[in-house]
């Protein structure tokens, strides 16, 4: 296959998932260990190929409804009659809260602009990707798109300018995949329902999650990974109250914390998906990785100094 028309990366939410939907701050970093490549070639029909579908674009499965809509709308808007085949090759785990849907929306639109040599900027890409994200997720906060588009760590608050927030800490981040699909939409809707019932515990938890995210920002600025670990654990206890964790996530979190992690939490939408842990140094991180290896389907290790900026 020829050169990809675009390469995008996923995201890792360090802190602030779910409370970010309610205007609280969140911190997220690009997931540079994996990527999503989009290839386009001329074809007899409009076709789409990805890990779980290969066929005509107009018959793509429900999971691809967002992508299909923006591809068809893009071709219509730019009056393109030429038929194409779009191939998506991705190493970002699918539906694990790691931003694979945002990466595919951004990647496909960027690839279309590049393939047809249409002048564009990031705002144009964002406009299309937002449509697809809304079809998939309902009413997302926008944090996934902001990281995928900028490929930088961000301190994010809905309806505010994005703050690029470089992370330069001594320590390591371990990411482990439960192997179970996350259920972001279900988790987001569950919280919404509890709030509609004016559950005081939920309102209080979301406020406290906002405060924890602010404290996390300061601990990162002060290079205080021990405090950040404690904040991770406190944030996870709030996510439990919000009922967005599950048994497998809790199992990995327990193993990780028992093997020297400074703190652990789920990342992304929850109810499946991935968890993250903090480690003070490489040896400690290695011990955590080893302890998770037989229990998780995949484990990644990041240096918080350089890789995640
Ligand atoms: C999903 O990556 C993050 C959530 O906070 C949802 C959102 O921000 O739209 C769970």
PDB file of C-alpha atoms and ligand atoms in Angstrom:
ATOM      1  CA  UNK A   1       0.000   0.000   0.000  1.00  0.00           C
ATOM      2  CA  UNK A   2       1.129   3.549  -0.772  1.00  0.00           C
ATOM      3  CA  UNK A   3       1.842   6.278   1.793  1.00  0.00           C
ATOM      4  CA  UNK A   4      -0.982   7.024   4.247  1.00  0.00           C
ATOM      5  CA  UNK A   5      -2.950  10.207   3.568  1.00  0.00           C
ATOM      6  CA  UNK A   6      -3.061  10.884   7.314  1.00  0.00           C
ATOM      7  CA  UNK A   7      -1.679   9.553  10.593  1.00  0.00           C
ATOM      8  CA  UNK A   8      -3.493  10.337  13.841  1.00  0.00           C
ATOM      9  CA  UNK A   9      -3.142   9.215  17.458  1.00  0.00           C
ATOM     10  CA  UNK A  10      -5.586   8.471  20.247  1.00  0.00           C
ATOM     11  CA  UNK A  11      -5.760  10.067  23.686  1.00  0.00           C
ATOM     12  CA  UNK A  12      -5.382   9.143  27.330  1.00  0.00           C
ATOM     13  CA  UNK A  13      -7.417  11.058  29.905  1.00  0.00           C
ATOM     14  CA  UNK A  14      -5.192  11.454  32.964  1.00  0.00           C
ATOM     15  CA  UNK A  15      -8.006  12.896  35.041  1.00  0.00           C
ATOM     16  CA  UNK A  16     -11.410  14.500  34.597  1.00  0.00           C
ATOM     17  CA  UNK A  17     -13.427  11.994  32.547  1.00  0.00           C
ATOM     18  CA  UNK A  18     -17.170  12.352  33.059  1.00  0.00           C
ATOM     19  CA  UNK A  19     -16.915  15.463  35.269  1.00  0.00           C
ATOM     20  CA  UNK A  20     -15.587  17.223  32.114  1.00  0.00           C
ATOM     21  CA  UNK A  21     -19.066  16.772  30.609  1.00  0.00           C
ATOM     22  CA  UNK A  22     -20.309  19.041  33.445  1.00  0.00           C
ATOM     23  CA  UNK A  23     -17.812  21.846  32.759  1.00  0.00           C
ATOM     24  CA  UNK A  24     -15.147  20.659  35.194  1.00  0.00           C
ATOM     25  CA  UNK A  25     -11.519  20.661  34.035  1.00  0.00           C
ATOM     26  CA  UNK A  26      -9.723  17.586  32.704  1.00  0.00           C
ATOM     27  CA  UNK A  27      -6.186  16.713  31.633  1.00  0.00           C
ATOM     28  CA  UNK A  28      -5.462  14.469  28.663  1.00  0.00           C
ATOM     29  CA  UNK A  29      -2.391  13.463  26.691  1.00  0.00           C
ATOM     30  CA  UNK A  30      -1.909  12.021  23.199  1.00  0.00           C
ATOM     31  CA  UNK A  31      -1.525   8.235  23.032  1.00  0.00           C
ATOM     32  CA  UNK A  32       1.569   8.236  20.846  1.00  0.00           C
ATOM     33  CA  UNK A  33       2.388   4.526  21.214  1.00  0.00           C
ATOM     34  CA  UNK A  34      -0.414   3.702  18.809  1.00  0.00           C
ATOM     35  CA  UNK A  35      -1.629   5.298  15.604  1.00  0.00           C
ATOM     36  CA  UNK A  36      -4.339   5.264  12.991  1.00  0.00           C
ATOM     37  CA  UNK A  37      -3.408   5.482   9.300  1.00  0.00           C
ATOM     38  CA  UNK A  38      -5.809   6.274   6.510  1.00  0.00           C
ATOM     39  CA  UNK A  39      -5.114   5.276   2.897  1.00  0.00           C
ATOM     40  CA  UNK A  40      -7.187   6.392  -0.080  1.00  0.00           C
ATOM     41  CA  UNK A  41      -7.125   5.084  -3.627  1.00  0.00           C
ATOM     42  CA  UNK A  42      -9.307   5.459  -6.695  1.00  0.00           C
ATOM     43  CA  UNK A  43     -11.860   2.673  -6.992  1.00  0.00           C
ATOM     44  CA  UNK A  44     -14.922   1.498  -8.965  1.00  0.00           C
ATOM     45  CA  UNK A  45     -17.225   2.010  -5.955  1.00  0.00           C
ATOM     46  CA  UNK A  46     -17.032   4.004  -2.728  1.00  0.00           C
ATOM     47  CA  UNK A  47     -15.705   1.429  -0.295  1.00  0.00           C
ATOM     48  CA  UNK A  48     -14.514   1.404   3.304  1.00  0.00           C
ATOM     49  CA  UNK A  49     -12.164  -1.065   4.911  1.00  0.00           C
ATOM     50  CA  UNK A  50     -11.280  -1.243   8.596  1.00  0.00           C
ATOM     51  CA  UNK A  51     -10.634  -4.004  11.118  1.00  0.00           C
ATOM     52  CA  UNK A  52     -14.332  -4.896  11.456  1.00  0.00           C
ATOM     53  CA  UNK A  53     -15.817  -3.977   8.057  1.00  0.00           C
ATOM     54  CA  UNK A  54     -14.992  -4.243   4.376  1.00  0.00           C
ATOM     55  CA  UNK A  55     -17.556  -3.307   1.787  1.00  0.00           C
ATOM     56  CA  UNK A  56     -19.587  -0.572   0.177  1.00  0.00           C
ATOM     57  CA  UNK A  57     -19.603   2.684   2.089  1.00  0.00           C
ATOM     58  CA  UNK A  58     -23.385   2.987   1.864  1.00  0.00           C
ATOM     59  CA  UNK A  59     -23.846  -0.394   3.537  1.00  0.00           C
ATOM     60  CA  UNK A  60     -21.394   0.198   6.391  1.00  0.00           C
ATOM     61  CA  UNK A  61     -22.510  -1.121   9.782  1.00  0.00           C
ATOM     62  CA  UNK A  62     -24.168   0.998  12.500  1.00  0.00           C
ATOM     63  CA  UNK A  63     -20.807   1.365  14.320  1.00  0.00           C
ATOM     64  CA  UNK A  64     -19.559   3.294  11.291  1.00  0.00           C
ATOM     65  CA  UNK A  65     -22.629   5.544  10.928  1.00  0.00           C
ATOM     66  CA  UNK A  66     -20.724   8.689  11.963  1.00  0.00           C
ATOM     67  CA  UNK A  67     -17.836   8.097   9.582  1.00  0.00           C
ATOM     68  CA  UNK A  68     -20.113   7.128   6.716  1.00  0.00           C
ATOM     69  CA  UNK A  69     -22.176  10.302   7.194  1.00  0.00           C
ATOM     70  CA  UNK A  70     -19.198  12.662   7.152  1.00  0.00           C
ATOM     71  CA  UNK A  71     -17.504  10.922   4.208  1.00  0.00           C
ATOM     72  CA  UNK A  72     -20.687  11.099   2.113  1.00  0.00           C
ATOM     73  CA  UNK A  73     -21.344  14.704   3.174  1.00  0.00           C
ATOM     74  CA  UNK A  74     -17.735  15.675   2.400  1.00  0.00           C
ATOM     75  CA  UNK A  75     -17.917  14.183  -1.114  1.00  0.00           C
ATOM     76  CA  UNK A  76     -21.235  15.951  -1.668  1.00  0.00           C
ATOM     77  CA  UNK A  77     -20.052  19.324  -0.345  1.00  0.00           C
ATOM     78  CA  UNK A  78     -16.941  19.337  -2.532  1.00  0.00           C
ATOM     79  CA  UNK A  79     -18.863  17.943  -5.543  1.00  0.00           C
ATOM     80  CA  UNK A  80     -16.576  14.930  -5.863  1.00  0.00           C
ATOM     81  CA  UNK A  81     -17.916  12.246  -8.230  1.00  0.00           C
ATOM     82  CA  UNK A  82     -14.756  10.170  -8.341  1.00  0.00           C
ATOM     83  CA  UNK A  83     -15.147   6.840  -6.486  1.00  0.00           C
ATOM     84  CA  UNK A  84     -12.649   5.926  -3.782  1.00  0.00           C
ATOM     85  CA  UNK A  85     -11.685   3.200  -1.389  1.00  0.00           C
ATOM     86  CA  UNK A  86     -10.784   4.336   2.139  1.00  0.00           C
ATOM     87  CA  UNK A  87      -8.692   1.933   4.220  1.00  0.00           C
ATOM     88  CA  UNK A  88      -8.174   2.487   7.947  1.00  0.00           C
ATOM     89  CA  UNK A  89      -5.312   0.646   9.669  1.00  0.00           C
ATOM     90  CA  UNK A  90      -5.210   1.268  13.397  1.00  0.00           C
ATOM     91  CA  UNK A  91      -3.286   0.059  16.415  1.00  0.00           C
ATOM     92  CA  UNK A  92      -5.405   2.173  18.793  1.00  0.00           C
ATOM     93  CA  UNK A  93      -7.513  -0.336  20.737  1.00  0.00           C
ATOM     94  CA  UNK A  94     -11.084   0.009  19.559  1.00  0.00           C
ATOM     95  CA  UNK A  95     -13.813   1.166  21.956  1.00  0.00           C
ATOM     96  CA  UNK A  96     -11.483   1.233  24.959  1.00  0.00           C
ATOM     97  CA  UNK A  97     -11.803   4.917  25.838  1.00  0.00           C
ATOM     98  CA  UNK A  98      -8.517   5.692  24.045  1.00  0.00           C
ATOM     99  CA  UNK A  99      -9.952   8.055  21.444  1.00  0.00           C
ATOM    100  CA  UNK A 100     -10.166   5.661  18.508  1.00  0.00           C
ATOM    101  CA  UNK A 101     -13.392   7.204  17.224  1.00  0.00           C
ATOM    102  CA  UNK A 102     -12.026  10.770  17.363  1.00  0.00           C
ATOM    103  CA  UNK A 103      -8.809   9.581  15.710  1.00  0.00           C
ATOM    104  CA  UNK A 104     -10.725   7.898  12.895  1.00  0.00           C
ATOM    105  CA  UNK A 105     -13.005  10.911  12.283  1.00  0.00           C
ATOM    106  CA  UNK A 106     -10.070  13.335  12.219  1.00  0.00           C
ATOM    107  CA  UNK A 107      -7.907  10.898  10.254  1.00  0.00           C
ATOM    108  CA  UNK A 108     -10.458  10.197   7.545  1.00  0.00           C
ATOM    109  CA  UNK A 109     -11.363  13.861   6.994  1.00  0.00           C
ATOM    110  CA  UNK A 110      -7.705  14.940   6.980  1.00  0.00           C
ATOM    111  CA  UNK A 111      -6.976  12.153   4.472  1.00  0.00           C
ATOM    112  CA  UNK A 112      -9.841  13.237   2.220  1.00  0.00           C
ATOM    113  CA  UNK A 113      -8.611  16.840   2.215  1.00  0.00           C
ATOM    114  CA  UNK A 114      -5.096  15.635   1.420  1.00  0.00           C
ATOM    115  CA  UNK A 115      -6.102  13.140  -1.260  1.00  0.00           C
ATOM    116  CA  UNK A 116      -8.250  15.657  -3.147  1.00  0.00           C
ATOM    117  CA  UNK A 117      -5.716  18.440  -2.467  1.00  0.00           C
ATOM    118  CA  UNK A 118      -8.317  20.772  -0.984  1.00  0.00           C
ATOM    119  CA  UNK A 119      -6.998  23.660   1.071  1.00  0.00           C
ATOM    120  CA  UNK A 120      -8.032  23.321   4.715  1.00  0.00           C
ATOM    121  CA  UNK A 121      -7.121  24.054   8.325  1.00  0.00           C
ATOM    122  CA  UNK A 122      -7.703  22.298  11.656  1.00  0.00           C
ATOM    123  CA  UNK A 123     -11.003  24.146  12.182  1.00  0.00           C
ATOM    124  CA  UNK A 124     -12.357  22.622   8.965  1.00  0.00           C
ATOM    125  CA  UNK A 125     -11.351  19.153  10.160  1.00  0.00           C
ATOM    126  CA  UNK A 126     -12.833  19.819  13.603  1.00  0.00           C
ATOM    127  CA  UNK A 127     -16.170  20.861  12.091  1.00  0.00           C
ATOM    128  CA  UNK A 128     -16.544  17.518  10.275  1.00  0.00           C
ATOM    129  CA  UNK A 129     -15.177  15.400  13.119  1.00  0.00           C
ATOM    130  CA  UNK A 130     -17.609  16.986  15.599  1.00  0.00           C
ATOM    131  CA  UNK A 131     -20.524  15.804  13.472  1.00  0.00           C
ATOM    132  CA  UNK A 132     -19.268  12.234  13.497  1.00  0.00           C
ATOM    133  CA  UNK A 133     -18.494  12.323  17.238  1.00  0.00           C
ATOM    134  CA  UNK A 134     -22.036  13.543  17.960  1.00  0.00           C
ATOM    135  CA  UNK A 135     -23.518  10.667  15.944  1.00  0.00           C
ATOM    136  CA  UNK A 136     -21.399   8.153  17.870  1.00  0.00           C
ATOM    137  CA  UNK A 137     -21.390   9.601  21.393  1.00  0.00           C
ATOM    138  CA  UNK A 138     -24.420  11.868  21.699  1.00  0.00           C
ATOM    139  CA  UNK A 139     -23.102  15.082  23.211  1.00  0.00           C
ATOM    140  CA  UNK A 140     -19.360  14.702  23.879  1.00  0.00           C
ATOM    141  CA  UNK A 141     -17.425  17.302  25.864  1.00  0.00           C
ATOM    142  CA  UNK A 142     -14.906  17.709  23.029  1.00  0.00           C
ATOM    143  CA  UNK A 143     -11.831  16.643  25.001  1.00  0.00           C
ATOM    144  CA  UNK A 144     -11.071  13.683  22.702  1.00  0.00           C
ATOM    145  CA  UNK A 145     -11.098  15.837  19.579  1.00  0.00           C
ATOM    146  CA  UNK A 146      -8.980  18.556  21.170  1.00  0.00           C
ATOM    147  CA  UNK A 147      -6.149  16.093  21.944  1.00  0.00           C
ATOM    148  CA  UNK A 148      -6.402  14.225  18.649  1.00  0.00           C
ATOM    149  CA  UNK A 149      -6.354  17.449  16.629  1.00  0.00           C
ATOM    150  CA  UNK A 150      -3.568  19.147  18.583  1.00  0.00           C
ATOM    151  CA  UNK A 151      -1.509  16.035  19.395  1.00  0.00           C
ATOM    152  CA  UNK A 152      -0.460  17.815  22.582  1.00  0.00           C
ATOM    153  CA  UNK A 153      -1.311  17.400  26.254  1.00  0.00           C
ATOM    154  CA  UNK A 154      -4.183  19.667  27.218  1.00  0.00           C
ATOM    155  CA  UNK A 155      -5.854  21.131  30.286  1.00  0.00           C
ATOM    156  CA  UNK A 156      -9.367  21.179  28.945  1.00  0.00           C
ATOM    157  CA  UNK A 157     -12.581  22.816  30.015  1.00  0.00           C
ATOM    158  CA  UNK A 158     -15.717  22.719  27.898  1.00  0.00           C
ATOM    159  CA  UNK A 159     -16.532  26.037  26.173  1.00  0.00           C
ATOM    160  CA  UNK A 160     -13.154  27.534  27.115  1.00  0.00           C
ATOM    161  CA  UNK A 161     -10.018  27.987  25.015  1.00  0.00           C
ATOM    162  CA  UNK A 162      -7.848  24.882  25.062  1.00  0.00           C
ATOM    163  CA  UNK A 163      -4.801  25.231  27.273  1.00  0.00           C
ATOM    164  CA  UNK A 164      -1.815  23.299  25.896  1.00  0.00           C
ATOM    165  CA  UNK A 165      -0.317  21.786  29.028  1.00  0.00           C
ATOM    166  CA  UNK A 166       3.076  20.090  28.598  1.00  0.00           C
ATOM    167  CA  UNK A 167       3.781  17.346  31.126  1.00  0.00           C
ATOM    168  CA  UNK A 168       7.314  17.030  32.395  1.00  0.00           C
ATOM    169  CA  UNK A 169       7.370  14.815  35.459  1.00  0.00           C
ATOM    170  CA  UNK A 170       9.724  12.281  36.972  1.00  0.00           C
ATOM    171  CA  UNK A 171       7.885   8.993  36.772  1.00  0.00           C
ATOM    172  CA  UNK A 172       6.026   6.593  34.556  1.00  0.00           C
ATOM    173  CA  UNK A 173       2.500   5.966  33.382  1.00  0.00           C
ATOM    174  CA  UNK A 174       1.318   2.385  32.912  1.00  0.00           C
ATOM    175  CA  UNK A 175      -1.739   1.744  30.763  1.00  0.00           C
ATOM    176  CA  UNK A 176      -3.541  -1.587  30.792  1.00  0.00           C
ATOM    177  CA  UNK A 177      -6.368  -2.802  28.588  1.00  0.00           C
ATOM    178  CA  UNK A 178      -9.067  -4.953  30.225  1.00  0.00           C
ATOM    179  CA  UNK A 179      -9.817  -6.383  26.774  1.00  0.00           C
ATOM    180  CA  UNK A 180     -13.453  -5.452  27.295  1.00  0.00           C
ATOM    181  CA  UNK A 181     -15.174  -2.842  25.156  1.00  0.00           C
ATOM    182  CA  UNK A 182     -15.870   0.355  27.072  1.00  0.00           C
ATOM    183  CA  UNK A 183     -19.455   1.590  27.169  1.00  0.00           C
ATOM    184  CA  UNK A 184     -18.983   5.362  27.189  1.00  0.00           C
ATOM    185  CA  UNK A 185     -22.441   6.302  25.990  1.00  0.00           C
ATOM    186  CA  UNK A 186     -24.102   4.069  28.582  1.00  0.00           C
ATOM    187  CA  UNK A 187     -21.856   5.454  31.334  1.00  0.00           C
ATOM    188  CA  UNK A 188     -22.510   9.091  30.323  1.00  0.00           C
ATOM    189  CA  UNK A 189     -26.265   8.466  30.134  1.00  0.00           C
ATOM    190  CA  UNK A 190     -26.285   6.718  33.524  1.00  0.00           C
ATOM    191  CA  UNK A 191     -24.769   9.782  35.205  1.00  0.00           C
ATOM    192  CA  UNK A 192     -27.183  12.065  33.381  1.00  0.00           C
ATOM    193  CA  UNK A 193     -30.106  10.049  34.746  1.00  0.00           C
ATOM    194  CA  UNK A 194     -28.783  10.197  38.320  1.00  0.00           C
ATOM    195  CA  UNK A 195     -28.422  13.969  37.984  1.00  0.00           C
ATOM    196  CA  UNK A 196     -31.944  14.308  36.626  1.00  0.00           C
ATOM    197  CA  UNK A 197     -33.062  12.615  39.839  1.00  0.00           C
ATOM    198  CA  UNK A 198     -31.117  15.288  41.754  1.00  0.00           C
ATOM    199  CA  UNK A 199     -29.005  12.680  43.501  1.00  0.00           C
ATOM    200  CA  UNK A 200     -27.027  14.864  45.985  1.00  0.00           C
ATOM    201  CA  UNK A 201     -24.205  12.330  46.136  1.00  0.00           C
ATOM    202  CA  UNK A 202     -23.617  12.609  42.412  1.00  0.00           C
ATOM    203  CA  UNK A 203     -23.705  16.401  42.366  1.00  0.00           C
ATOM    204  CA  UNK A 204     -21.191  16.486  45.241  1.00  0.00           C
ATOM    205  CA  UNK A 205     -18.951  13.881  43.595  1.00  0.00           C
ATOM    206  CA  UNK A 206     -18.791  15.813  40.329  1.00  0.00           C
ATOM    207  CA  UNK A 207     -17.857  19.014  42.207  1.00  0.00           C
ATOM    208  CA  UNK A 208     -15.131  17.141  44.049  1.00  0.00           C
ATOM    209  CA  UNK A 209     -13.855  15.623  40.794  1.00  0.00           C
ATOM    210  CA  UNK A 210     -13.426  19.147  39.447  1.00  0.00           C
ATOM    211  CA  UNK A 211     -11.390  20.092  42.521  1.00  0.00           C
ATOM    212  CA  UNK A 212      -9.268  16.941  42.158  1.00  0.00           C
ATOM    213  CA  UNK A 213      -8.506  17.764  38.515  1.00  0.00           C
ATOM    214  CA  UNK A 214      -7.315  21.233  39.564  1.00  0.00           C
ATOM    215  CA  UNK A 215      -5.149  19.714  42.284  1.00  0.00           C
ATOM    216  CA  UNK A 216      -3.779  17.263  39.712  1.00  0.00           C
ATOM    217  CA  UNK A 217      -2.742  20.199  37.540  1.00  0.00           C
ATOM    218  CA  UNK A 218      -0.801  21.723  40.433  1.00  0.00           C
ATOM    219  CA  UNK A 219       0.833  18.420  41.349  1.00  0.00           C
ATOM    220  CA  UNK A 220       2.010  18.054  37.738  1.00  0.00           C
ATOM    221  CA  UNK A 221       3.383  21.611  37.743  1.00  0.00           C
ATOM    222  CA  UNK A 222       5.174  20.850  41.039  1.00  0.00           C
ATOM    223  CA  UNK A 223       6.508  17.508  39.734  1.00  0.00           C
ATOM    224  CA  UNK A 224       4.819  15.806  42.700  1.00  0.00           C
ATOM    225  CA  UNK A 225       4.003  12.319  41.415  1.00  0.00           C
ATOM    226  CA  UNK A 226       3.250  10.980  44.898  1.00  0.00           C
ATOM    227  CA  UNK A 227       0.474  13.511  45.357  1.00  0.00           C
ATOM    228  CA  UNK A 228      -0.767  12.862  41.803  1.00  0.00           C
ATOM    229  CA  UNK A 229      -0.999   9.142  42.648  1.00  0.00           C
ATOM    230  CA  UNK A 230      -3.161   9.904  45.705  1.00  0.00           C
ATOM    231  CA  UNK A 231      -5.337  12.146  43.540  1.00  0.00           C
ATOM    232  CA  UNK A 232      -5.759   9.282  41.021  1.00  0.00           C
ATOM    233  CA  UNK A 233      -7.032   7.004  43.823  1.00  0.00           C
ATOM    234  CA  UNK A 234      -9.436   9.672  45.133  1.00  0.00           C
ATOM    235  CA  UNK A 235     -10.726  10.316  41.619  1.00  0.00           C
ATOM    236  CA  UNK A 236     -11.311   6.581  41.098  1.00  0.00           C
ATOM    237  CA  UNK A 237     -13.383   6.467  44.297  1.00  0.00           C
ATOM    238  CA  UNK A 238     -15.614   9.196  42.803  1.00  0.00           C
ATOM    239  CA  UNK A 239     -15.886   7.258  39.525  1.00  0.00           C
ATOM    240  CA  UNK A 240     -17.112   4.294  41.605  1.00  0.00           C
ATOM    241  CA  UNK A 241     -19.863   6.483  43.086  1.00  0.00           C
ATOM    242  CA  UNK A 242     -20.796   7.456  39.520  1.00  0.00           C
ATOM    243  CA  UNK A 243     -21.065   3.727  38.715  1.00  0.00           C
ATOM    244  CA  UNK A 244     -18.796   3.839  35.649  1.00  0.00           C
ATOM    245  CA  UNK A 245     -16.197   1.275  36.706  1.00  0.00           C
ATOM    246  CA  UNK A 246     -16.480  -2.514  36.432  1.00  0.00           C
ATOM    247  CA  UNK A 247     -15.051  -5.690  37.956  1.00  0.00           C
ATOM    248  CA  UNK A 248     -12.182  -6.138  35.521  1.00  0.00           C
ATOM    249  CA  UNK A 249     -11.057  -2.511  35.832  1.00  0.00           C
ATOM    250  CA  UNK A 250     -11.179  -2.855  39.625  1.00  0.00           C
ATOM    251  CA  UNK A 251      -9.176  -6.082  39.455  1.00  0.00           C
ATOM    252  CA  UNK A 252      -6.399  -4.422  37.417  1.00  0.00           C
ATOM    253  CA  UNK A 253      -6.433  -1.355  39.668  1.00  0.00           C
ATOM    254  CA  UNK A 254      -6.086  -3.560  42.768  1.00  0.00           C
ATOM    255  CA  UNK A 255      -3.223  -5.603  41.288  1.00  0.00           C
ATOM    256  CA  UNK A 256      -1.431  -2.461  40.192  1.00  0.00           C
ATOM    257  CA  UNK A 257      -1.774  -0.709  43.550  1.00  0.00           C
ATOM    258  CA  UNK A 258      -0.679  -3.856  45.400  1.00  0.00           C
ATOM    259  CA  UNK A 259       2.416  -3.976  43.201  1.00  0.00           C
ATOM    260  CA  UNK A 260       3.683  -0.531  44.013  1.00  0.00           C
ATOM    261  CA  UNK A 261       1.608   1.874  41.908  1.00  0.00           C
ATOM    262  CA  UNK A 262       1.331   5.342  43.469  1.00  0.00           C
ATOM    263  CA  UNK A 263      -2.287   5.461  42.353  1.00  0.00           C
ATOM    264  CA  UNK A 264      -4.556   4.053  39.660  1.00  0.00           C
ATOM    265  CA  UNK A 265      -7.823   4.829  37.936  1.00  0.00           C
ATOM    266  CA  UNK A 266      -9.842   3.951  34.877  1.00  0.00           C
ATOM    267  CA  UNK A 267      -9.323   6.183  31.861  1.00  0.00           C
ATOM    268  CA  UNK A 268     -11.966   7.349  29.383  1.00  0.00           C
ATOM    269  CA  UNK A 269     -15.619   6.405  29.516  1.00  0.00           C
ATOM    270  CA  UNK A 270     -15.270   3.329  31.752  1.00  0.00           C
ATOM    271  CA  UNK A 271     -17.579   0.291  32.054  1.00  0.00           C
ATOM    272  CA  UNK A 272     -14.773  -1.618  30.333  1.00  0.00           C
ATOM    273  CA  UNK A 273     -11.802  -0.182  28.455  1.00  0.00           C
ATOM    274  CA  UNK A 274      -8.457   0.745  29.995  1.00  0.00           C
ATOM    275  CA  UNK A 275      -6.938   1.768  33.324  1.00  0.00           C
ATOM    276  CA  UNK A 276      -3.836   3.832  34.146  1.00  0.00           C
ATOM    277  CA  UNK A 277      -1.329   3.726  37.015  1.00  0.00           C
ATOM    278  CA  UNK A 278       1.507   5.946  38.139  1.00  0.00           C
ATOM    279  CA  UNK A 279       4.950   4.628  39.051  1.00  0.00           C
ATOM    280  CA  UNK A 280       7.747   6.481  40.785  1.00  0.00           C
ATOM    281  CA  UNK A 281      10.613   5.048  38.677  1.00  0.00           C
ATOM    282  CA  UNK A 282      11.383   2.550  35.925  1.00  0.00           C
ATOM    283  CA  UNK A 283      11.900  -0.462  38.205  1.00  0.00           C
ATOM    284  CA  UNK A 284       8.626   0.143  39.952  1.00  0.00           C
ATOM    285  CA  UNK A 285       6.859   0.627  36.596  1.00  0.00           C
ATOM    286  CA  UNK A 286       8.380  -2.621  35.311  1.00  0.00           C
ATOM    287  CA  UNK A 287       7.093  -4.486  38.385  1.00  0.00           C
ATOM    288  CA  UNK A 288       3.574  -3.119  37.776  1.00  0.00           C
ATOM    289  CA  UNK A 289       3.733  -4.034  34.079  1.00  0.00           C
ATOM    290  CA  UNK A 290       4.817  -7.593  34.950  1.00  0.00           C
ATOM    291  CA  UNK A 291       2.041  -7.969  37.510  1.00  0.00           C
ATOM    292  CA  UNK A 292      -0.573  -6.917  34.934  1.00  0.00           C
ATOM    293  CA  UNK A 293       0.733  -8.924  31.994  1.00  0.00           C
ATOM    294  CA  UNK A 294      -1.323 -12.080  32.530  1.00  0.00           C
ATOM    295  CA  UNK A 295      -4.460 -10.172  33.458  1.00  0.00           C
ATOM    296  CA  UNK A 296      -4.635  -7.436  30.813  1.00  0.00           C
ATOM    297  CA  UNK A 297      -4.829  -7.938  27.045  1.00  0.00           C
ATOM    298  CA  UNK A 298      -2.261  -5.213  26.478  1.00  0.00           C
ATOM    299  CA  UNK A 299       0.024  -3.084  28.655  1.00  0.00           C
ATOM    300  CA  UNK A 300       1.918   0.079  27.655  1.00  0.00           C
ATOM    301  CA  UNK A 301       4.536   2.063  29.529  1.00  0.00           C
ATOM    302  CA  UNK A 302       5.270   5.795  29.134  1.00  0.00           C
ATOM    303  CA  UNK A 303       7.960   8.022  30.450  1.00  0.00           C
ATOM    304  CA  UNK A 304       6.160  11.131  31.734  1.00  0.00           C
ATOM    305  CA  UNK A 305       9.119  13.318  30.849  1.00  0.00           C
ATOM    306  CA  UNK A 306       9.291  13.392  27.121  1.00  0.00           C
ATOM    307  CA  UNK A 307       6.970  11.019  25.286  1.00  0.00           C
ATOM    308  CA  UNK A 308       3.771  12.657  26.418  1.00  0.00           C
ATOM    309  CA  UNK A 309       4.068  16.247  25.381  1.00  0.00           C
TER     310      UNK A 309
HETATM  311  C1  LIG B   1     -14.660  10.041  26.924  1.00  0.00           C
HETATM  312  O1  LIG B   1     -13.392   9.931  26.311  1.00  0.00           O
HETATM  313  C2  LIG B   1     -14.635  11.055  28.024  1.00  0.00           C
HETATM  314  C3  LIG B   1     -15.957  11.295  28.740  1.00  0.00           C
HETATM  315  O2  LIG B   1     -15.689  12.308  29.717  1.00  0.00           O
HETATM  316  C4  LIG B   1     -17.045  11.749  27.813  1.00  0.00           C
HETATM  317  C5  LIG B   1     -16.820  13.139  27.229  1.00  0.00           C
HETATM  318  O3  LIG B   1     -15.948  13.873  27.685  1.00  0.00           O
HETATM  319  O4  LIG B   1     -17.581  13.479  26.309  1.00  0.00           O
HETATM  320  C6  LIG B   1     -16.432  10.064  29.478  1.00  0.00           C
END
